[in-house]
XYZ file of C-alpha atoms in Angstrom:
372
model
C 0.000 0.000 0.000
C 1.574 3.333 -1.065
C 1.564 6.551 0.943
C -1.396 8.067 -0.997
C -3.561 5.029 -0.352
C -2.570 5.104 3.323
C -3.638 8.759 3.619
C -6.956 8.055 1.887
C -7.570 5.077 4.137
C -6.979 7.107 7.286
C -9.126 9.959 5.950
C -12.014 7.567 5.359
C -11.700 6.322 8.902
C -11.911 9.861 10.261
C -14.856 10.835 8.079
C -16.763 7.677 8.969
C -16.633 8.700 12.574
C -18.320 12.015 11.760
C -20.994 11.292 9.170
C -23.757 8.752 8.665
C -23.858 6.127 5.964
C -20.485 4.511 6.667
C -20.380 0.725 7.128
C -21.057 -0.388 10.671
C -19.003 -3.023 12.434
C -20.807 -6.394 12.276
C -22.240 -7.750 15.499
C -19.688 -10.025 17.142
C -16.693 -8.567 15.301
C -13.452 -8.107 17.290
C -12.478 -4.901 19.082
C -9.165 -3.497 17.829
C -6.695 -1.994 20.291
C -2.930 -1.667 20.546
C -0.075 -0.078 22.481
C 3.655 0.606 21.998
C 6.710 0.416 24.242
C 7.889 3.902 23.267
C 6.166 6.596 21.215
C 8.793 9.349 21.185
C 12.516 9.417 20.473
C 15.242 10.259 17.980
C 15.662 8.683 14.563
C 16.213 5.846 13.951
C 13.528 4.924 16.507
C 12.533 1.289 16.956
C 8.978 0.927 18.263
C 7.628 -2.403 19.459
C 3.863 -2.514 18.896
C 1.634 -4.855 20.898
C -1.788 -6.022 19.748
C -4.262 -5.705 22.645
C -7.367 -6.484 20.599
C -10.143 -8.669 21.978
C -12.082 -11.276 20.052
C -15.830 -11.662 20.415
C -17.623 -14.427 18.520
C -14.613 -15.870 16.703
C -10.794 -15.752 16.966
C -8.814 -12.951 15.358
C -6.978 -14.298 12.319
C -5.567 -11.254 10.502
C -3.707 -8.096 11.484
C -3.027 -5.125 9.211
C -0.843 -2.341 10.589
C -0.258 1.035 8.946
C 2.649 2.865 10.587
C 2.018 6.259 9.009
C 5.301 6.435 7.092
C 4.171 4.291 4.174
C 5.130 0.987 5.776
C 2.745 -1.747 6.865
C 2.814 -5.169 8.504
C 0.662 -8.287 8.855
C 2.375 -9.473 12.053
C 0.476 -9.535 15.328
C 3.166 -7.777 17.388
C 5.474 -6.005 14.908
C 8.545 -3.913 15.614
C 8.950 -0.961 13.248
C 11.902 1.371 12.719
C 11.088 5.024 12.012
C 14.058 6.486 10.139
C 12.744 9.979 9.438
C 11.714 12.715 11.848
C 7.992 13.435 11.952
C 4.706 12.733 13.706
C 2.886 9.604 12.594
C -0.668 8.261 12.759
C -0.825 4.518 13.417
C -3.714 2.166 12.731
C -4.426 -1.513 13.286
C -7.168 -3.462 11.521
C -7.971 -6.887 12.961
C -10.144 -9.416 11.200
C -12.144 -12.477 12.178
C -14.678 -14.711 10.467
C -17.558 -12.463 11.559
C -16.012 -9.127 10.601
C -13.241 -6.639 11.329
C -12.472 -3.552 13.387
C -9.903 -0.751 13.134
C -8.195 1.306 15.821
C -6.607 4.584 14.689
C -4.335 6.663 16.929
C -3.584 10.124 15.627
C -0.133 11.667 16.117
C 0.819 8.535 18.041
C 4.549 8.362 17.291
C 6.824 11.413 17.293
C 10.363 11.091 15.935
C 12.993 13.814 16.123
C 16.288 14.156 14.302
C 19.282 12.788 16.180
C 21.733 15.505 17.111
C 25.458 15.000 16.650
C 26.626 18.342 18.033
C 28.741 17.780 21.114
C 28.438 13.986 20.941
C 31.679 12.059 21.470
C 33.345 10.319 18.561
C 34.238 6.685 19.079
C 37.358 5.052 17.672
C 36.337 1.896 15.821
C 37.913 -0.882 13.786
C 36.335 -3.487 11.525
C 37.410 -7.112 11.330
C 36.296 -8.913 8.169
C 35.078 -12.418 8.881
C 34.844 -15.159 6.221
C 32.586 -14.015 3.397
C 33.523 -10.401 4.228
C 30.997 -10.280 7.070
C 32.030 -7.240 9.173
C 32.668 -7.358 12.921
C 32.823 -3.810 14.282
C 34.848 -3.095 17.413
C 34.889 0.029 19.621
C 37.938 1.194 21.598
C 37.186 1.273 25.331
C 39.651 3.706 26.971
C 41.804 2.852 29.972
C 40.534 4.035 33.340
C 39.433 3.252 36.879
C 35.886 2.841 38.155
C 33.895 1.733 41.166
C 32.532 -1.724 40.423
C 29.433 -3.010 42.220
C 26.529 -1.082 43.718
C 25.993 1.148 46.768
C 24.005 -0.378 49.618
C 21.254 2.179 48.970
C 20.585 0.994 45.397
C 17.075 -0.454 44.934
C 17.076 -4.207 44.180
C 20.745 -4.488 45.154
C 22.090 -8.019 45.728
C 24.562 -9.044 48.427
C 27.263 -10.093 45.916
C 27.701 -6.556 44.514
C 30.191 -5.118 47.039
C 31.778 -1.921 45.739
C 35.494 -1.926 44.953
C 37.804 0.015 42.632
C 39.128 -1.610 39.450
C 41.761 -0.122 37.127
C 41.823 -1.313 33.515
C 43.977 -0.967 30.417
C 42.340 0.019 27.145
C 40.700 -2.746 25.115
C 38.533 -3.241 22.042
C 34.963 -4.510 22.452
C 32.282 -5.594 20.005
C 30.017 -2.655 19.202
C 27.102 -5.093 19.125
C 26.338 -8.475 20.594
C 27.694 -11.127 18.241
C 25.100 -11.744 15.543
C 23.852 -14.928 13.960
C 25.445 -13.868 10.662
C 28.847 -13.460 12.348
C 28.593 -16.801 14.136
C 27.649 -18.576 10.900
C 30.500 -16.915 9.006
C 33.079 -18.272 11.456
C 31.425 -21.640 12.157
C 30.709 -22.695 8.584
C 27.018 -21.889 8.450
C 26.005 -23.513 11.740
C 23.375 -21.548 13.694
C 22.277 -22.877 17.110
C 19.969 -19.931 17.900
C 16.427 -20.476 19.128
C 15.209 -17.349 17.337
C 16.494 -18.247 13.875
C 14.620 -18.404 10.584
C 11.153 -19.840 10.119
C 8.457 -17.732 11.699
C 11.074 -15.202 12.867
C 11.915 -14.072 9.333
C 15.358 -12.749 8.404
C 17.184 -13.202 11.705
C 20.858 -12.893 10.720
C 21.168 -9.512 12.452
C 19.715 -10.784 15.713
C 22.209 -11.851 18.389
C 23.333 -15.444 18.355
C 22.040 -17.266 21.446
C 21.563 -20.778 22.822
C 25.360 -21.088 22.738
C 26.995 -22.373 25.894
C 30.135 -20.858 27.386
C 31.925 -24.060 26.371
C 30.747 -23.682 22.764
C 32.019 -20.105 22.625
C 35.603 -21.338 23.139
C 35.977 -23.142 19.758
C 34.352 -20.116 18.122
C 37.119 -17.928 19.572
C 39.760 -20.382 18.378
C 38.366 -20.330 14.834
C 37.983 -16.534 14.901
C 41.574 -15.984 16.019
C 42.873 -18.410 13.398
C 41.018 -16.456 10.701
C 42.334 -13.093 11.950
C 45.902 -14.416 11.982
C 45.643 -16.001 8.529
C 44.205 -12.832 6.998
C 46.745 -10.565 8.716
C 44.105 -8.486 10.523
C 46.120 -7.951 13.699
C 47.626 -10.010 16.462
C 45.398 -9.294 19.454
C 43.616 -12.416 20.623
C 39.815 -12.301 20.626
C 38.201 -13.521 23.838
C 35.263 -13.029 26.164
C 35.434 -9.907 28.354
C 36.245 -10.189 32.021
C 33.404 -9.335 34.375
C 35.031 -6.041 35.354
C 35.688 -5.109 31.702
C 32.017 -5.757 30.971
C 30.713 -3.578 33.824
C 33.193 -0.777 33.084
C 32.119 -0.801 29.424
C 28.433 -0.986 30.350
C 28.596 2.020 32.669
C 30.616 4.034 30.178
C 33.519 4.392 32.619
C 33.472 5.885 36.096
C 30.161 7.271 37.335
C 29.956 9.691 40.255
C 27.854 8.547 41.916
C 27.232 5.156 40.268
C 23.701 4.863 38.871
C 21.500 1.788 38.467
C 21.709 1.931 34.668
C 24.116 3.657 32.297
C 21.411 6.273 31.542
C 20.577 6.984 35.200
C 18.593 5.478 38.077
C 15.238 5.218 36.228
C 13.513 4.108 39.435
C 10.156 3.357 37.818
C 11.402 2.047 34.483
C 9.921 4.880 32.440
C 13.037 5.190 30.247
C 14.220 1.614 29.832
C 12.230 1.093 26.635
C 14.469 3.625 24.879
C 17.589 1.711 25.833
C 16.877 -2.020 26.052
C 14.786 -4.916 24.833
C 13.337 -6.387 28.028
C 10.430 -8.533 29.194
C 8.001 -5.632 28.888
C 8.644 -4.732 25.231
C 10.323 -7.684 23.513
C 7.245 -9.781 22.617
C 9.223 -12.694 24.138
C 11.958 -12.814 21.501
C 15.256 -11.246 20.469
C 15.518 -8.317 18.066
C 18.070 -7.011 15.581
C 21.119 -5.593 17.308
C 21.513 -1.824 17.405
C 17.811 -0.980 17.611
C 18.038 0.909 20.897
C 20.158 3.815 22.124
C 23.942 3.776 22.299
C 25.730 3.928 25.660
C 28.492 6.470 26.547
C 31.230 4.217 25.119
C 29.441 3.625 21.791
C 28.026 0.164 22.612
C 24.552 -1.108 21.733
C 22.342 -3.602 23.612
C 24.820 -3.710 26.495
C 21.975 -4.047 28.992
C 19.256 -5.828 26.986
C 18.293 -8.178 24.120
C 20.396 -11.091 25.434
C 22.518 -11.563 28.521
C 26.219 -11.971 27.799
C 28.726 -14.602 28.867
C 31.922 -13.268 30.442
C 35.131 -15.123 31.190
C 34.952 -15.305 34.996
C 33.847 -18.090 37.295
C 31.082 -16.975 39.640
C 31.936 -16.263 43.298
C 29.300 -14.991 45.701
C 31.540 -12.184 46.947
C 34.085 -9.824 45.401
C 36.538 -10.487 48.252
C 39.732 -11.609 46.512
C 38.553 -10.553 43.036
C 41.164 -9.082 40.648
C 41.347 -5.289 40.622
C 43.345 -4.969 37.379
C 40.551 -5.812 34.927
C 41.550 -9.459 34.488
C 39.118 -12.362 34.758
C 38.706 -14.277 38.049
C 39.830 -17.740 36.988
C 41.480 -19.017 40.204
C 40.026 -20.559 42.261
C 37.715 -22.205 39.743
C 33.975 -22.367 40.349
C 31.128 -24.422 38.961
C 29.226 -21.710 37.049
C 30.288 -18.928 34.688
C 28.984 -15.385 35.021
C 26.484 -13.830 32.603
C 25.917 -10.079 32.605
C 23.293 -7.635 31.372
C 19.548 -7.984 30.942
C 17.686 -9.735 28.153
C 14.381 -9.992 26.307
C 13.339 -12.311 29.156
C 14.448 -10.052 32.040
C 12.565 -7.511 34.157
C 13.723 -4.028 35.128
C 16.066 -4.807 38.047
C 17.929 -7.466 36.037
C 19.179 -4.756 33.664
C 21.093 -2.888 36.389
C 24.760 -2.307 35.551
C 25.939 -4.098 38.715
C 23.531 -7.049 38.485
C 25.300 -10.422 38.490
C 24.010 -13.888 37.785
C 25.480 -17.189 36.627
C 24.726 -20.216 34.477
C 26.021 -23.718 33.792
C 28.824 -23.212 31.220
C 27.904 -26.421 29.388
C 24.326 -25.294 28.632
C 23.022 -22.841 26.032
C 20.135 -20.516 26.847
C 17.839 -18.644 24.445
C 18.396 -15.421 26.419
C 22.224 -15.610 26.617
C 24.705 -14.589 23.918
C 28.043 -12.782 24.090
C 30.285 -10.110 22.612
C 34.007 -10.264 21.918
C 36.943 -8.199 23.153
C 40.649 -7.996 22.406
C 43.446 -6.094 24.081
């Protein structure tokens, strides 16, 4: 449906609400209704729409969304990216055997131009994987920061004791490792739960359902490719836990906040920054769809949790303070960091720690790479 047809369609809907003679909704037809996780932000703005329609005499079988920018969708819970500044009307038509209904929301989504004035520039490098699939890295500067959380932080856990860590500079994946990047290195294999089929073109979603143990041969193959193609000598690896938290926070914070964007006590801002249990429609999404953090990283606190190198210990007493991973003494579980599509608000806190069996893959756990 082109833009002209969309405008005519919306005009008809408005006129039908004001004059007689327009078709009436059949008795027993569904009632259309919808909501969105965010309705304002800077371009490109990813909006997750949720169908809240109710069926009456028969199940709803069709959905027809018009996003106001000329795009449309037949999915029940679509995510749409607005790339141009403007204010957009959004409509949803739902259909059932006994009839249909349409909900129109005027001026529902407002998108502003992203500003670059005064924004920091990030030093990046690109590694070309087999098939010339790019892997973009961001330079994380050296520095010191207070790791953990203050005792006053809401939802704080007992294993988040504050301590100072000093780190050398390192490179980190700008995005969580994608399915396309995993397949490029691993010969086309894709273990992800949210891959293909009903999920559509998923190559730009993060790879998941990979265990910590399975990540190790990936790193071996990746490093062999980098060496053979003369793309540097730094060894790719998982980040240490302290590297991950330092990168997530964007360096030192005074005082440390719950999230890299602030304390957000009631979760009113998280939808701009992370895919979480309240806006994900219970699945992963393409990387890079939410805001960037102060170090130029995307999805650092949402979409999927991320494996790090360290064994889990229930206290930071004895933990390294130089940015290295805590490998001795060994534990039984490896640490995962960051929130996910499956996780509620408190699980996206910068200091939040949890752990998983390193031999098991989980649909809400992926990873990103680093190198010194």
